[in-house]
Each structure stands twice: as structure tokens, then as C-alpha cells.
PDB file of C-alpha atoms and ligand atoms in Angstrom:
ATOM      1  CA  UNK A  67       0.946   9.299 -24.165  1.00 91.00           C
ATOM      2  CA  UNK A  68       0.127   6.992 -20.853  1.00 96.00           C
ATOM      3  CA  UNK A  69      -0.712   8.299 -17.713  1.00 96.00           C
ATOM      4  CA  UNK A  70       2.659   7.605 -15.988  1.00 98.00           C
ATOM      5  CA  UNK A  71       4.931   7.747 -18.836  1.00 98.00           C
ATOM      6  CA  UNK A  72       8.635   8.987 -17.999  1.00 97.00           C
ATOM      7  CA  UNK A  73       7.657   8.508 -14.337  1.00 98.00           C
ATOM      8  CA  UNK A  74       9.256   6.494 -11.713  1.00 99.00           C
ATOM      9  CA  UNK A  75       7.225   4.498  -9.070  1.00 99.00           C
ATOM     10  CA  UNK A  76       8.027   2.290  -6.415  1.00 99.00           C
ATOM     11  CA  UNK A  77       5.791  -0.585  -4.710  1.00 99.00           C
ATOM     12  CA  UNK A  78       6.340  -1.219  -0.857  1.00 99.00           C
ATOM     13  CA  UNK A  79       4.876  -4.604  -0.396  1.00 98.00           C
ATOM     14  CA  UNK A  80       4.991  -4.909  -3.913  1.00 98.00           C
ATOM     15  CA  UNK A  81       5.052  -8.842  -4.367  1.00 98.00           C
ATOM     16  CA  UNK A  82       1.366 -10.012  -4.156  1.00 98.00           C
ATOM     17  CA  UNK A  83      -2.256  -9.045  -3.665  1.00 98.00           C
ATOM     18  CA  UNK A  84      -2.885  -5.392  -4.044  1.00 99.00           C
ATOM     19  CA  UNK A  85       0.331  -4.210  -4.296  1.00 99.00           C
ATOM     20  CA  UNK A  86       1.337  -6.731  -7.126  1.00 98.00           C
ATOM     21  CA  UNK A  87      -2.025  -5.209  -8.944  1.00 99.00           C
ATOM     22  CA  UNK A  88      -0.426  -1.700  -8.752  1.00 99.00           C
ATOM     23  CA  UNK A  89       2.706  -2.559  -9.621  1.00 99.00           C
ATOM     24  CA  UNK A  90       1.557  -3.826 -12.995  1.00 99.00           C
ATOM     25  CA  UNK A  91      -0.964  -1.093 -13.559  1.00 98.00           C
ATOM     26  CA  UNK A  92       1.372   1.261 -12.794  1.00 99.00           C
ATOM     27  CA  UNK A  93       3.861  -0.229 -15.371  1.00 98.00           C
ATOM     28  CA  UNK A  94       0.852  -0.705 -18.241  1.00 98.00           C
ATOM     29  CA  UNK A  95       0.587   3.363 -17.895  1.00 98.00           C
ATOM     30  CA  UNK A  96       4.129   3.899 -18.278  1.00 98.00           C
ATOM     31  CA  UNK A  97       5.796   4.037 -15.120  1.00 98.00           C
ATOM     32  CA  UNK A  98       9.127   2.444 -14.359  1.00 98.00           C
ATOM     33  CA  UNK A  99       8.250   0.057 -11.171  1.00 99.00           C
ATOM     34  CA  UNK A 100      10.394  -0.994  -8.660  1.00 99.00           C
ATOM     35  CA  UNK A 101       8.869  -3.908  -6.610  1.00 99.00           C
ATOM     36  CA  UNK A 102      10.049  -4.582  -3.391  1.00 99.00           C
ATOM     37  CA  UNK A 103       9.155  -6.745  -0.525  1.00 98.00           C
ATOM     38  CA  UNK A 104      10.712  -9.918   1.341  1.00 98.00           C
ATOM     39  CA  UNK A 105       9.877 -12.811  -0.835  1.00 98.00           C
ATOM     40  CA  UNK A 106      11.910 -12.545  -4.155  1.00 98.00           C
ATOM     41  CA  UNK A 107      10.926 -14.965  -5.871  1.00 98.00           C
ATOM     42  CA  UNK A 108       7.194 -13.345  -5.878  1.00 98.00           C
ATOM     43  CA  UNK A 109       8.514 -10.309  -6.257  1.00 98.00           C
ATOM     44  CA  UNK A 110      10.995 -11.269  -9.060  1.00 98.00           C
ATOM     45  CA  UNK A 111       7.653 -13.116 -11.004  1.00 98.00           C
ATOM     46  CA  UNK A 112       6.264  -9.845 -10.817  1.00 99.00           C
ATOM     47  CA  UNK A 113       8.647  -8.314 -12.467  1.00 99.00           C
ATOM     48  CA  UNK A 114       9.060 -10.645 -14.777  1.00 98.00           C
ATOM     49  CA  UNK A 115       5.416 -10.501 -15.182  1.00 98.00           C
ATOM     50  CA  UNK A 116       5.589  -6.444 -16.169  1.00 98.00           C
ATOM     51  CA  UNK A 117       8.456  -6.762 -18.410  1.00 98.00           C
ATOM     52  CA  UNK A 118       6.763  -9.825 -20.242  1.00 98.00           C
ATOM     53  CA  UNK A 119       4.362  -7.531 -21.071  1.00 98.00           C
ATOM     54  CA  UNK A 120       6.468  -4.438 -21.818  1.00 98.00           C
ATOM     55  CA  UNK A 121       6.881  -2.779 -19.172  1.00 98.00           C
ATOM     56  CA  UNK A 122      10.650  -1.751 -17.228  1.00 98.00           C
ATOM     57  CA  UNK A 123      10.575  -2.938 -13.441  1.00 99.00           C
ATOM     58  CA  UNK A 124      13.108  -4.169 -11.232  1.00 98.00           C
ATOM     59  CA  UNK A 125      13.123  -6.202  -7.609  1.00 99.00           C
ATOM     60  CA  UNK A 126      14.661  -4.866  -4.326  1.00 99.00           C
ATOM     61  CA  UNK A 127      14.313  -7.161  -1.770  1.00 98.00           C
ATOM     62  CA  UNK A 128      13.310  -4.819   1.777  1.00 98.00           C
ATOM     63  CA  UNK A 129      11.749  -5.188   4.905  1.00 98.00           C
ATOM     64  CA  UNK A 130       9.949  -2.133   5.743  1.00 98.00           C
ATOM     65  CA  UNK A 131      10.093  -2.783   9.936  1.00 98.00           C
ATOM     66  CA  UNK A 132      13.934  -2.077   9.297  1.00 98.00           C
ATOM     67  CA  UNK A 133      15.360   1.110   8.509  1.00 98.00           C
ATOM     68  CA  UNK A 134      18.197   0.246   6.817  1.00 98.00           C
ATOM     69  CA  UNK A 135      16.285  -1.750   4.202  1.00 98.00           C
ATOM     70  CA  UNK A 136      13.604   1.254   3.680  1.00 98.00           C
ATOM     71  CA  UNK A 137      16.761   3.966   3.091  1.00 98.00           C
ATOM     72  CA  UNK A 138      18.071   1.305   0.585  1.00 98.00           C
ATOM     73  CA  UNK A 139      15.050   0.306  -1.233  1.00 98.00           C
ATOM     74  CA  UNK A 140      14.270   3.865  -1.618  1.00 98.00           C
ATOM     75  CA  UNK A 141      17.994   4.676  -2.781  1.00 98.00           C
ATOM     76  CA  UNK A 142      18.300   1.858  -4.892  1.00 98.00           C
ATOM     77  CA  UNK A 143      15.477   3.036  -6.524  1.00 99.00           C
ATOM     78  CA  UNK A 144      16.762   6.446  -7.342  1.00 98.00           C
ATOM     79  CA  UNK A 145      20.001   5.005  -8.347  1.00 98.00           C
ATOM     80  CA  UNK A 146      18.305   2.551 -11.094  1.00 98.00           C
ATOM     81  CA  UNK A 147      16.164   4.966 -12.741  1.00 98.00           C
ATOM     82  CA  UNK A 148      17.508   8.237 -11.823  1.00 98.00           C
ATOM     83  CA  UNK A 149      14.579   9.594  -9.716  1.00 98.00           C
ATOM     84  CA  UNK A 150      11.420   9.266  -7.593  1.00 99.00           C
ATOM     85  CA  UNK A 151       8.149  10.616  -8.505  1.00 99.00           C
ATOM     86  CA  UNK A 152       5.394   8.326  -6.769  1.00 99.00           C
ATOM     87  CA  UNK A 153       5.766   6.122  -3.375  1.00 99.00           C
ATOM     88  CA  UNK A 154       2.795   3.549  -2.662  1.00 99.00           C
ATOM     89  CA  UNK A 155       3.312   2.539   0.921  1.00 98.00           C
ATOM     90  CA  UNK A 156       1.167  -0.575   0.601  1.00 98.00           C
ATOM     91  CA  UNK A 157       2.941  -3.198   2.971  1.00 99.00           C
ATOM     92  CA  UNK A 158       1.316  -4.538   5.356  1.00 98.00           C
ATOM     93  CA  UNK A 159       0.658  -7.165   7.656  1.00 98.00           C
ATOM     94  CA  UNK A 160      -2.585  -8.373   9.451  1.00 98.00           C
ATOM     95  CA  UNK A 161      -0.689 -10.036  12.317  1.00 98.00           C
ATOM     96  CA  UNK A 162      -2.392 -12.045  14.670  1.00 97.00           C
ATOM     97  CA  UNK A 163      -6.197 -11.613  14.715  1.00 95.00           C
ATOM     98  CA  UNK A 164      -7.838 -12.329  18.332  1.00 97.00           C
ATOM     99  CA  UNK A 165      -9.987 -11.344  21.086  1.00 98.00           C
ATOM    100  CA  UNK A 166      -7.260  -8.966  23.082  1.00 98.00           C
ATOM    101  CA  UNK A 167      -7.040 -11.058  25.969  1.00 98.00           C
ATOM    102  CA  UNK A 168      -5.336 -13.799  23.593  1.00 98.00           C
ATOM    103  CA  UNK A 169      -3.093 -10.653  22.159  1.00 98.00           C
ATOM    104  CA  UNK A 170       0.594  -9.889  24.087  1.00 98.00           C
ATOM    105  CA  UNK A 171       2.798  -6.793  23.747  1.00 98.00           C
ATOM    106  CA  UNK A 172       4.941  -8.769  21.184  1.00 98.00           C
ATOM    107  CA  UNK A 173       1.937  -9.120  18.530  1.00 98.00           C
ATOM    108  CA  UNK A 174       0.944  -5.290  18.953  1.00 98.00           C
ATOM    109  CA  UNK A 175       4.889  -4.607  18.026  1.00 98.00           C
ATOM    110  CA  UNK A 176       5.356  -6.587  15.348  1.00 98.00           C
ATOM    111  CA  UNK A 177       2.283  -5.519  13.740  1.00 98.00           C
ATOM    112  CA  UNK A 178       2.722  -1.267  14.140  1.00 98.00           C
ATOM    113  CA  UNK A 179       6.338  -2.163  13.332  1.00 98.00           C
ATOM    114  CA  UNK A 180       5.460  -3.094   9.637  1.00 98.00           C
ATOM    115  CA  UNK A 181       2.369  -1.264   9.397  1.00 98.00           C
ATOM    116  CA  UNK A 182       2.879   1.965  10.703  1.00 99.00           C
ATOM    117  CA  UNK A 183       6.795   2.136  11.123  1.00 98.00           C
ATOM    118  CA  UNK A 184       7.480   0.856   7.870  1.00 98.00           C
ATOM    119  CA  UNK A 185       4.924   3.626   6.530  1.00 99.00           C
ATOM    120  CA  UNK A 186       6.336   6.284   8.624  1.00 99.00           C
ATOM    121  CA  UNK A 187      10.218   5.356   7.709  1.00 98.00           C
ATOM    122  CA  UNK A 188       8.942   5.152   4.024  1.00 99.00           C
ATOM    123  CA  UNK A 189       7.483   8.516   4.286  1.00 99.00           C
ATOM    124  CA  UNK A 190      10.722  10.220   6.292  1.00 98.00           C
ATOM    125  CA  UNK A 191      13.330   8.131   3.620  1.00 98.00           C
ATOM    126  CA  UNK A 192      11.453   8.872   0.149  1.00 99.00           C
ATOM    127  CA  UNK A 193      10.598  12.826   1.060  1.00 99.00           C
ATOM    128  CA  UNK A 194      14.045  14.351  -0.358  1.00 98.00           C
ATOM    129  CA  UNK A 195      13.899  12.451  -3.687  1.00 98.00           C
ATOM    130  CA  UNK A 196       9.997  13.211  -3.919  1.00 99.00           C
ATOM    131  CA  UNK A 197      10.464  17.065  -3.058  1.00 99.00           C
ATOM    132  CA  UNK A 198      12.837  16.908  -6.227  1.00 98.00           C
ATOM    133  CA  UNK A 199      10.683  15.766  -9.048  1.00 98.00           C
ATOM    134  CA  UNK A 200       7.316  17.051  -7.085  1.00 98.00           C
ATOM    135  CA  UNK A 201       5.731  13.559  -6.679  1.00 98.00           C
ATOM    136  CA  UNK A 202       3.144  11.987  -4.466  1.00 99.00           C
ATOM    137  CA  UNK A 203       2.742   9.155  -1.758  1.00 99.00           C
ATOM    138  CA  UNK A 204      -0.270   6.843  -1.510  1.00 99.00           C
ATOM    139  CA  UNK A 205      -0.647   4.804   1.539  1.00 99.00           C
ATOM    140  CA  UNK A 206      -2.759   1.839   2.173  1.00 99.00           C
ATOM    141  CA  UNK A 207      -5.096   1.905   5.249  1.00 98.00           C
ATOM    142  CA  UNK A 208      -8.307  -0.053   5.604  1.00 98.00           C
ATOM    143  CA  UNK A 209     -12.111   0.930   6.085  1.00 98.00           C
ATOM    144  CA  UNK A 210     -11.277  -0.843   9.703  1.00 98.00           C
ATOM    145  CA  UNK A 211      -9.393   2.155  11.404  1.00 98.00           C
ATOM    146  CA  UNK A 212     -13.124   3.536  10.726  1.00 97.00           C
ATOM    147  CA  UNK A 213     -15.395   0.799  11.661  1.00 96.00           C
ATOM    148  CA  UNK A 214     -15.542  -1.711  14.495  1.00 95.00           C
ATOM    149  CA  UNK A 215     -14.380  -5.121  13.669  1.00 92.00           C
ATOM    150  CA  UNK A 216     -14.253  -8.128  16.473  1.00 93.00           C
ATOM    151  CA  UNK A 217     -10.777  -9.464  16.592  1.00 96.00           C
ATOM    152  CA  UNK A 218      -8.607  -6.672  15.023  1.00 97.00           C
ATOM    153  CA  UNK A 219      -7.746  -4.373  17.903  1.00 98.00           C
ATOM    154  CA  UNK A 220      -4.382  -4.104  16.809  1.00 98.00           C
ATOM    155  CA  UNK A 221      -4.134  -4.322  13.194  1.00 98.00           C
ATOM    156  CA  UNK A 222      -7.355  -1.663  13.390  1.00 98.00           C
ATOM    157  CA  UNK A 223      -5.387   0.622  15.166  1.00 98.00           C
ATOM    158  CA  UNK A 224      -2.347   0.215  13.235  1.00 98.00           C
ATOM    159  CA  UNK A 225      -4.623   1.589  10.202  1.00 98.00           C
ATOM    160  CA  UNK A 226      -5.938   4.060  12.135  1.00 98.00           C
ATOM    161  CA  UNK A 227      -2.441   5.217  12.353  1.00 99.00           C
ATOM    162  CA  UNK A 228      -1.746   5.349   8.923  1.00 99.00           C
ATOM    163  CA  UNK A 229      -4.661   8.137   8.452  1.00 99.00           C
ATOM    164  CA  UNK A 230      -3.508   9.890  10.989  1.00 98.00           C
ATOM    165  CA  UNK A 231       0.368  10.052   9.515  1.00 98.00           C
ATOM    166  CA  UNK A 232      -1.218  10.764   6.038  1.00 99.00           C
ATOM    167  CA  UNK A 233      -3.042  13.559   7.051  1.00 98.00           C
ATOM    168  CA  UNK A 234      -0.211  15.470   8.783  1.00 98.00           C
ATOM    169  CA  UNK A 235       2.156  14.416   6.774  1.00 99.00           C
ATOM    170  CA  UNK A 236       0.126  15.844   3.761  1.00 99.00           C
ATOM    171  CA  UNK A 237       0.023  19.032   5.455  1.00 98.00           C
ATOM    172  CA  UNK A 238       3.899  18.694   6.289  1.00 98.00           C
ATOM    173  CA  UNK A 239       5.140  18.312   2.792  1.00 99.00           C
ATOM    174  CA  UNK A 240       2.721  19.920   0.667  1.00 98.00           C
ATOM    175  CA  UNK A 241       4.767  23.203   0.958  1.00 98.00           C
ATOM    176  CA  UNK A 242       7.814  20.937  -0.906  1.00 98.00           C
ATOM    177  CA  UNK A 243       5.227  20.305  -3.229  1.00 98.00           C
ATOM    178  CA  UNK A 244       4.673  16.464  -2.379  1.00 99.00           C
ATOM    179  CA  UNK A 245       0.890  15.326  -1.973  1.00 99.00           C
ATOM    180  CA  UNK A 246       0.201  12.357   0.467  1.00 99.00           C
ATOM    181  CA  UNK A 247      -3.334  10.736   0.455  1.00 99.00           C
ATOM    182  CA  UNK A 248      -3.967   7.029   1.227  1.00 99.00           C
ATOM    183  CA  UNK A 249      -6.585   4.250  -0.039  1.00 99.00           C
ATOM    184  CA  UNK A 250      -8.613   2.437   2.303  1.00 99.00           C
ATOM    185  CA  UNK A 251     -10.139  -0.658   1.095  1.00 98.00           C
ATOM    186  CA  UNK A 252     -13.100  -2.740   2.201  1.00 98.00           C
ATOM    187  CA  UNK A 253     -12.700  -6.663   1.825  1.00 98.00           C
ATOM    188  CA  UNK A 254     -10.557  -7.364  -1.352  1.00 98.00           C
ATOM    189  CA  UNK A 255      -9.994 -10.513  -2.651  1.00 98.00           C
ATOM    190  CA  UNK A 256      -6.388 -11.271  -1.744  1.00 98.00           C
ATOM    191  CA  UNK A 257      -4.609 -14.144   0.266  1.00 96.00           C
ATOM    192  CA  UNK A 258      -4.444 -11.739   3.569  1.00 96.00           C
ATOM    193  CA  UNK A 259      -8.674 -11.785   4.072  1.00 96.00           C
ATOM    194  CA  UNK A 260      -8.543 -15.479   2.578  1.00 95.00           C
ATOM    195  CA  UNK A 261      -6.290 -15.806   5.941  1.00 94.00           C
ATOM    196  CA  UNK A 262      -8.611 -13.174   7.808  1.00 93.00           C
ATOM    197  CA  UNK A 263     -11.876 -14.952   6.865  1.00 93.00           C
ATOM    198  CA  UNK A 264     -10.377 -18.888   6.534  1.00 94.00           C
ATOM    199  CA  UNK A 265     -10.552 -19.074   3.010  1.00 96.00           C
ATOM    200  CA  UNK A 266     -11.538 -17.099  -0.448  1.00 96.00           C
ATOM    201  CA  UNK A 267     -15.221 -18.789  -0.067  1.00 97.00           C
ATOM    202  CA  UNK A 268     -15.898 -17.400   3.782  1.00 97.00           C
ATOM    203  CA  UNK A 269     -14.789 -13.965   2.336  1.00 97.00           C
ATOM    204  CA  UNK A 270     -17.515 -14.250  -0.325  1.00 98.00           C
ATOM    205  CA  UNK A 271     -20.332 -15.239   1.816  1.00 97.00           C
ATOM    206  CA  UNK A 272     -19.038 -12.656   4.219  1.00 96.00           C
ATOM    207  CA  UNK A 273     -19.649 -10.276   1.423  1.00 97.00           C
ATOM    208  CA  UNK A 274     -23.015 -11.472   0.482  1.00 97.00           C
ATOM    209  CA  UNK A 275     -24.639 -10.341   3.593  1.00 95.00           C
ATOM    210  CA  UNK A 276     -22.088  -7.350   4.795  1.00 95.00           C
ATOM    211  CA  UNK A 277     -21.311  -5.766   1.631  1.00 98.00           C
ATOM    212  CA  UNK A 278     -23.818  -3.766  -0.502  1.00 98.00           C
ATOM    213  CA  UNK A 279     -22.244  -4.589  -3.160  1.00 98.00           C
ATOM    214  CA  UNK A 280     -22.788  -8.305  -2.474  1.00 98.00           C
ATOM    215  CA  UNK A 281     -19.273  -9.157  -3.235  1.00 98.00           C
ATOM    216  CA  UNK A 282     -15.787  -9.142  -2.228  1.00 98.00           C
ATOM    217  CA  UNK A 283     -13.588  -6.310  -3.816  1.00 98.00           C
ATOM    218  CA  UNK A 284     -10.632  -7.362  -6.222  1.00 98.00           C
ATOM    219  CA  UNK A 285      -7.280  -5.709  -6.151  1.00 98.00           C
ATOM    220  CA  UNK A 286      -8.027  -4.245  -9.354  1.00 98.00           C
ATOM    221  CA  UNK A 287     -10.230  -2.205  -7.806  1.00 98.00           C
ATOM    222  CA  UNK A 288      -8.313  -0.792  -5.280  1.00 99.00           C
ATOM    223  CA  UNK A 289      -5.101  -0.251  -8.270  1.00 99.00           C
ATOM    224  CA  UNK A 290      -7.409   1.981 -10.047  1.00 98.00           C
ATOM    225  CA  UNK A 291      -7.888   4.354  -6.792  1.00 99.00           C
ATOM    226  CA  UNK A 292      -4.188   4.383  -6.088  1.00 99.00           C
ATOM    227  CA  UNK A 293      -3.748   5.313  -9.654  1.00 99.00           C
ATOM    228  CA  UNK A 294      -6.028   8.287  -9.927  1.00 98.00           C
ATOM    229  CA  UNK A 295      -4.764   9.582  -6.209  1.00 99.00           C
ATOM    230  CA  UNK A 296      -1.153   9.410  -7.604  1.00 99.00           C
ATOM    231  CA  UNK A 297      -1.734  11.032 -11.391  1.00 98.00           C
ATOM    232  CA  UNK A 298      -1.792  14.844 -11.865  1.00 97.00           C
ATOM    233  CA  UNK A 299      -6.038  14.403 -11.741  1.00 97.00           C
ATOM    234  CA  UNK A 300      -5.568  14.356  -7.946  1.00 98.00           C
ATOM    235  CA  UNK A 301      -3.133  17.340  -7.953  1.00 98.00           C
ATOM    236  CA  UNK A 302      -5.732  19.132  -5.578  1.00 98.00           C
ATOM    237  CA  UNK A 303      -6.435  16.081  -3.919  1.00 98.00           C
ATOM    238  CA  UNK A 304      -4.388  16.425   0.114  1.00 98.00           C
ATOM    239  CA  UNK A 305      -4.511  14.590   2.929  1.00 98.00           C
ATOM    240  CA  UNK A 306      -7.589  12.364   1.960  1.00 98.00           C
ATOM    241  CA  UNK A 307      -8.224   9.074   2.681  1.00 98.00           C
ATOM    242  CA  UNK A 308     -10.222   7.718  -0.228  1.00 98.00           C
ATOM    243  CA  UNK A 309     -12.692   4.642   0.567  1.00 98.00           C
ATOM    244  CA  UNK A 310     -13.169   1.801  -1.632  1.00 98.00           C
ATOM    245  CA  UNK A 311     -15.185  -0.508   0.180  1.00 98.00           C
ATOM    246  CA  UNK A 312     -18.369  -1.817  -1.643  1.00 98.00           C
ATOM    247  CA  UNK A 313     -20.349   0.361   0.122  1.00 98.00           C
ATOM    248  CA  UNK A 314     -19.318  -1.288   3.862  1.00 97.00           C
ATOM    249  CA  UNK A 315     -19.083   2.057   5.712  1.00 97.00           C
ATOM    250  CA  UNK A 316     -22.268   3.721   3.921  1.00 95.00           C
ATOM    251  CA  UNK A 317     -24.096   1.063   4.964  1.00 85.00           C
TER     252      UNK A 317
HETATM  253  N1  NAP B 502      -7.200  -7.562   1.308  1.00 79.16           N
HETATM  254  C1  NAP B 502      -7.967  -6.769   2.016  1.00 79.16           C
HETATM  255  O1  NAP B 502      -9.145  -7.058   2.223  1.00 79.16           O
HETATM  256  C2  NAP B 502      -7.418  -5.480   2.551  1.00 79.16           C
HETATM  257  C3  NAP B 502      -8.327  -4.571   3.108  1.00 79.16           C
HETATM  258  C4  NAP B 502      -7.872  -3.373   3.617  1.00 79.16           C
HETATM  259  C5  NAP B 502      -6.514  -3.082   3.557  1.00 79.16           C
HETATM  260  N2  NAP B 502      -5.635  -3.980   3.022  1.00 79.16           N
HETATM  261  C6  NAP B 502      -4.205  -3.619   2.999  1.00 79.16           C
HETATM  262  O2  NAP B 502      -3.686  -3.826   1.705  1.00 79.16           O
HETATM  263  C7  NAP B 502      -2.270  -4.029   1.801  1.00 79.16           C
HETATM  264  C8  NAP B 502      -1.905  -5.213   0.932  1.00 79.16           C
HETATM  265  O3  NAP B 502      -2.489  -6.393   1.440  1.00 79.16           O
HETATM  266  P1  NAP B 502      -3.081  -7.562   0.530  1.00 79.16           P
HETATM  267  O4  NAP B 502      -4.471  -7.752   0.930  1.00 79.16           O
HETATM  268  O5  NAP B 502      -2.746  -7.314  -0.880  1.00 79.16           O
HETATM  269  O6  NAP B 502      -2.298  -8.827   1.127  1.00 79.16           O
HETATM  270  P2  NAP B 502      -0.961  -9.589   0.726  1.00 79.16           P
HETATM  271  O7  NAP B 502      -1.123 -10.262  -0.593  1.00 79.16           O
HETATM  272  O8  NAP B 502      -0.626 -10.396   1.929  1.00 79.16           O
HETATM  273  O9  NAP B 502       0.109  -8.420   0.521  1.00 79.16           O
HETATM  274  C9  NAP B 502       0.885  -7.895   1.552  1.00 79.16           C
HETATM  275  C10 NAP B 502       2.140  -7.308   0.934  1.00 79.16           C
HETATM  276  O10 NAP B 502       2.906  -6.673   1.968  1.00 79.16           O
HETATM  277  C11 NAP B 502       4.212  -7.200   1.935  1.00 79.16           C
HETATM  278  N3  NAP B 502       4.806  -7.183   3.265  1.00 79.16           N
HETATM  279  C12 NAP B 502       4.315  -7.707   4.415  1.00 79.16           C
HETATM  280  N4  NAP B 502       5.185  -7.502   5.418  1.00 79.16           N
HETATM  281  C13 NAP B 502       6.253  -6.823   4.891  1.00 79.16           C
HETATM  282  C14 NAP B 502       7.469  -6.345   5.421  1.00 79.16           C
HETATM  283  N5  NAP B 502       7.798  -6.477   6.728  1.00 79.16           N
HETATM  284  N6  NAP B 502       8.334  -5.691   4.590  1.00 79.16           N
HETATM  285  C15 NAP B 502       8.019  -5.542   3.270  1.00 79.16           C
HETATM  286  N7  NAP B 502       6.889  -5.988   2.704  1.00 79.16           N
HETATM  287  C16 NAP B 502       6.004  -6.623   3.522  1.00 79.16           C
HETATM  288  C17 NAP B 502       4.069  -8.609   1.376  1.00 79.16           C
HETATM  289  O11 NAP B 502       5.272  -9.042   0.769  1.00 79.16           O
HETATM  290  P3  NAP B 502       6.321 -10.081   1.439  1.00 79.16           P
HETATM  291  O12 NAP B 502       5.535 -11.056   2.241  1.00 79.16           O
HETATM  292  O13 NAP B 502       6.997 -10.658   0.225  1.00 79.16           O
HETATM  293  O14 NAP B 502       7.239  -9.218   2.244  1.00 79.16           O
HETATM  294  C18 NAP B 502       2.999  -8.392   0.308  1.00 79.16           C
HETATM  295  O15 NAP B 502       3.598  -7.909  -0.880  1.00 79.16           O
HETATM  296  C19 NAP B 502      -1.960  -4.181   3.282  1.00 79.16           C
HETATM  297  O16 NAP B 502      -1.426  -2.990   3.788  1.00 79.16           O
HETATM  298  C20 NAP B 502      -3.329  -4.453   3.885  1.00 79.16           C
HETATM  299  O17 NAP B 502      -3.386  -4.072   5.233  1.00 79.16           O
HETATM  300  C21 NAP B 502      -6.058  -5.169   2.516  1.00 79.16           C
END
């Protein structure tokens, strides 16, 4: 018996990086996965990827800044394998990274419009089906919402969103029997900080002197978290926003 067995799960952002790690540990446990993102072809090699090695998955192409495409992802889901039982809001964007005087009005939409829109109409679209089979969301912030990083005023606060719209929203659907609790990762080794940091190599030696644990993270890492906060070991587990980080913010 696997962890996830008979369960259905769906990826938000689903077609690289940490989300593509989920997807297929999600999948190895059992789960049905439904991957969805904007780039299908990534998202379709995932797939093919999880059923390669035994797994069921399928691709629905979505872009979480648009309603529409949330309401459908999250319906198509249902209507491929008959139910809902875990949502993993990962999706995200970094946008542009600069001091804010370089930043305009457009940047600080598009950014909250994937980041915390798409999380928010993710949340609002997938809470009938999860009310039904009692299932859980897992968003994905970042250990920035809590620390001070030059450069990121708006992506920082877009994270800093995301807590905030995990905790109440935990406290909001918990009486429908639906946890919510998000993962917040410290550098992870992923093509969004090899764009952050200029390159996998910066992001290393970035590591070696800022991260206790001397190295980057790898999306494996941050999987296993958003695992254990979506399998009936966190059923007491609310509104929580659980830090993987390396160490960065004990430091
Ligand atoms: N890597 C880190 O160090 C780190 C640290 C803290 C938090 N995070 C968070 O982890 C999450 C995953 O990032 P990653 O590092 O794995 O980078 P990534 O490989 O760039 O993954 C981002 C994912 O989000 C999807 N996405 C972006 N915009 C979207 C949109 N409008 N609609 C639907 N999907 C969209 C991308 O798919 P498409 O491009 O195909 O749409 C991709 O699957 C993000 O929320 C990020 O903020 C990462």
C-alpha cells in the first residue's frame, strides 16, 4: 500500500523544477497526477516521464493568471479521474528582479497575477471538489516573504501573500474538512534561481557562504515536504507554513 494510492492530485505549475519533482513523487506513491502548466511539451515529457515509469498522469495545459483556465484545469481534472483529493499550488513566477526604482506598475501585476491570483483562484475553484473527498492544498511560498532580499520587492511580497491566504484560508475551510498549509523553500536548484542568481554555479557559491548547509537545495527536497504536508501524517497539521531552507532563516 503507497502513501497516495487511490488518490487524485493535481500539479499547478507542474512542468519543471519543483513542481515536475512532485508530480513524479506524487505518482511513485500512488497518486493519479494531473500536470498542468503553459508549456506542453514539458509538461507532456512529464507525463510521459510518470507513466514510463508506471505511474497514471495526464497534461492540461492552464494559465493560472486566468480564471477560465484555473476552473478548467481543476474540472478537467475531476472529470478524468473522477475526483480531487490534493491541490499543490506551486506556479509561480519570479518576474522581473530589480532595485524598485527600475520596477513599474506593470511588473508588480504580472507578477501577483500568477503568484498570488493564480493561488487564490486555485484555492476558490478546487474548494467544492476538495470538501467532497476531504483533501488538502499545499502552496508554494518562499523563505523570502520572511527575510530581506535586495532586488525582490515584488516577487517577496507576492510570497508574503501566499502565507497570508494559506493561513486564513486554512482556518476558512477546515470546518469542510480541507487542510491548507504551504512549503517555503530556501534556494533550490531549479532553472528560476539559475535565472535569479545568473547561472546554476552563482547559486552554489551563493550557497557556500549564505547557507548553513553549504549548498543549494534540490527539488527533491522540497517534494518530500509537500508530500508529508499533503498525506494523512499532517492531518493535524493547519495553516502552517513549513520551511525548508538549509538553515537560511535560522541563521
Ligand atoms: N527555486 C527556488 O529557489 C525557489 C525558492 C522558493 C520558492 N520557489 C517557488 O517554487 C515554485 C516553482 O519554481 P521552480 O523553482 O521550480 O521554477 P520553475 O522550474 O521555473 O517552475 C515554475 C513552474 O511554474 C509554472 N508557471 C509559471 N507561470 C505560470 C502560469 N502563468 N500559469 C501556469 N503555470 C505557470 C511553470 O510552467 P510553465 O512555464 O510551463 O507555465 C513551471 O512549471 C515557484 O512558485 C517559486 O516561486 C522556488
Amino acid at each position: 500500500m503507497k502513501r497516495f494510492d487511490s488518490k487524485v492530485v493535481l500539479v499547478l505549475g507542474g512542468s519543471s523544477g519543483i513542481g515536475r519533482a512532485a508530480a513524479e513523487a506524487f505518482a511513485r506513491e500512488g497518486a493519479r497526477v494531473v500536470v498542468s502548466a503553459r508549456r506542453e511539451e514539458q509538461g507532456v515529457a512529464v507525463v510521459e516521464a510518470i507513466r514510463k515509469a508506471g505511474g497514471t498522469a495526464k497534461f492540461i495545459r492552464a494559465d493560472v493568471s486566468r480564471d477560465s483556465d484555473v476552473k478548467e484545469a481543476i474540472d478537467g481534472t475531476v472529470k478524468a479521474f473522477g475526483q480531487l483529493d490534493v491541490l499543490f499550488n506551486n506556479a509561480g513566477i519570479e518576474g522581473k528582479n530589480a532595485p524598485i526604482a527600475d520596477l513599474a506598475a506593470a511588473d508588480f501585476d504580472q507578477t501577483f497575477g500568477v503568484n498570488v491570483r493564480g493561488t487564490w483562484l486555485a484555492m476558490k475553484h478546487a474548494l467544492p471538489h476538495l470538501a467532497k473527498t476531504r483533501g488538502n492544498i499545499v502552496n508554494n511560498s518562499s523563505v523570502v516573504a520572511d527575510i530581506g532580499f535586495p532586488n525582490t520587492t515584488i516577487y517577496s511580497a507576492t510570497k508574503g501573500a501566499v502565507n497570508a491566504l494559506t493561513r486564513t484560508a486554512a482556518i476558512e475551510f477546515i470546518p469542510q474538512g480541507v487542510r491548507v498549509n504551504a512549503v517555503s523553500p530556501g534556494p533550490i536548484e531549479t532553472d528560476m534561481a539559475s535565472r535569479i542568481f545568473g547561472g546554476l554555479e552563482a547559486l552554489r557559491e551563493f550557497a557556500r557562504s549564505q547557507v548553513p548547509a553549504g549548498t543549494p537545495g534540490l527539488v527533491e527536497d522540497i517534494a518530500e515536504a509537500v508530500l508529508y504536508l499533503a498525506s494523512p501524517g499532517a492531518r493535524f497539521v493547519i495553516g502552517q507554513v513549513l520551511t525548508v531552507d538549509g538553515g537560511v532563516t535560522t541563521h
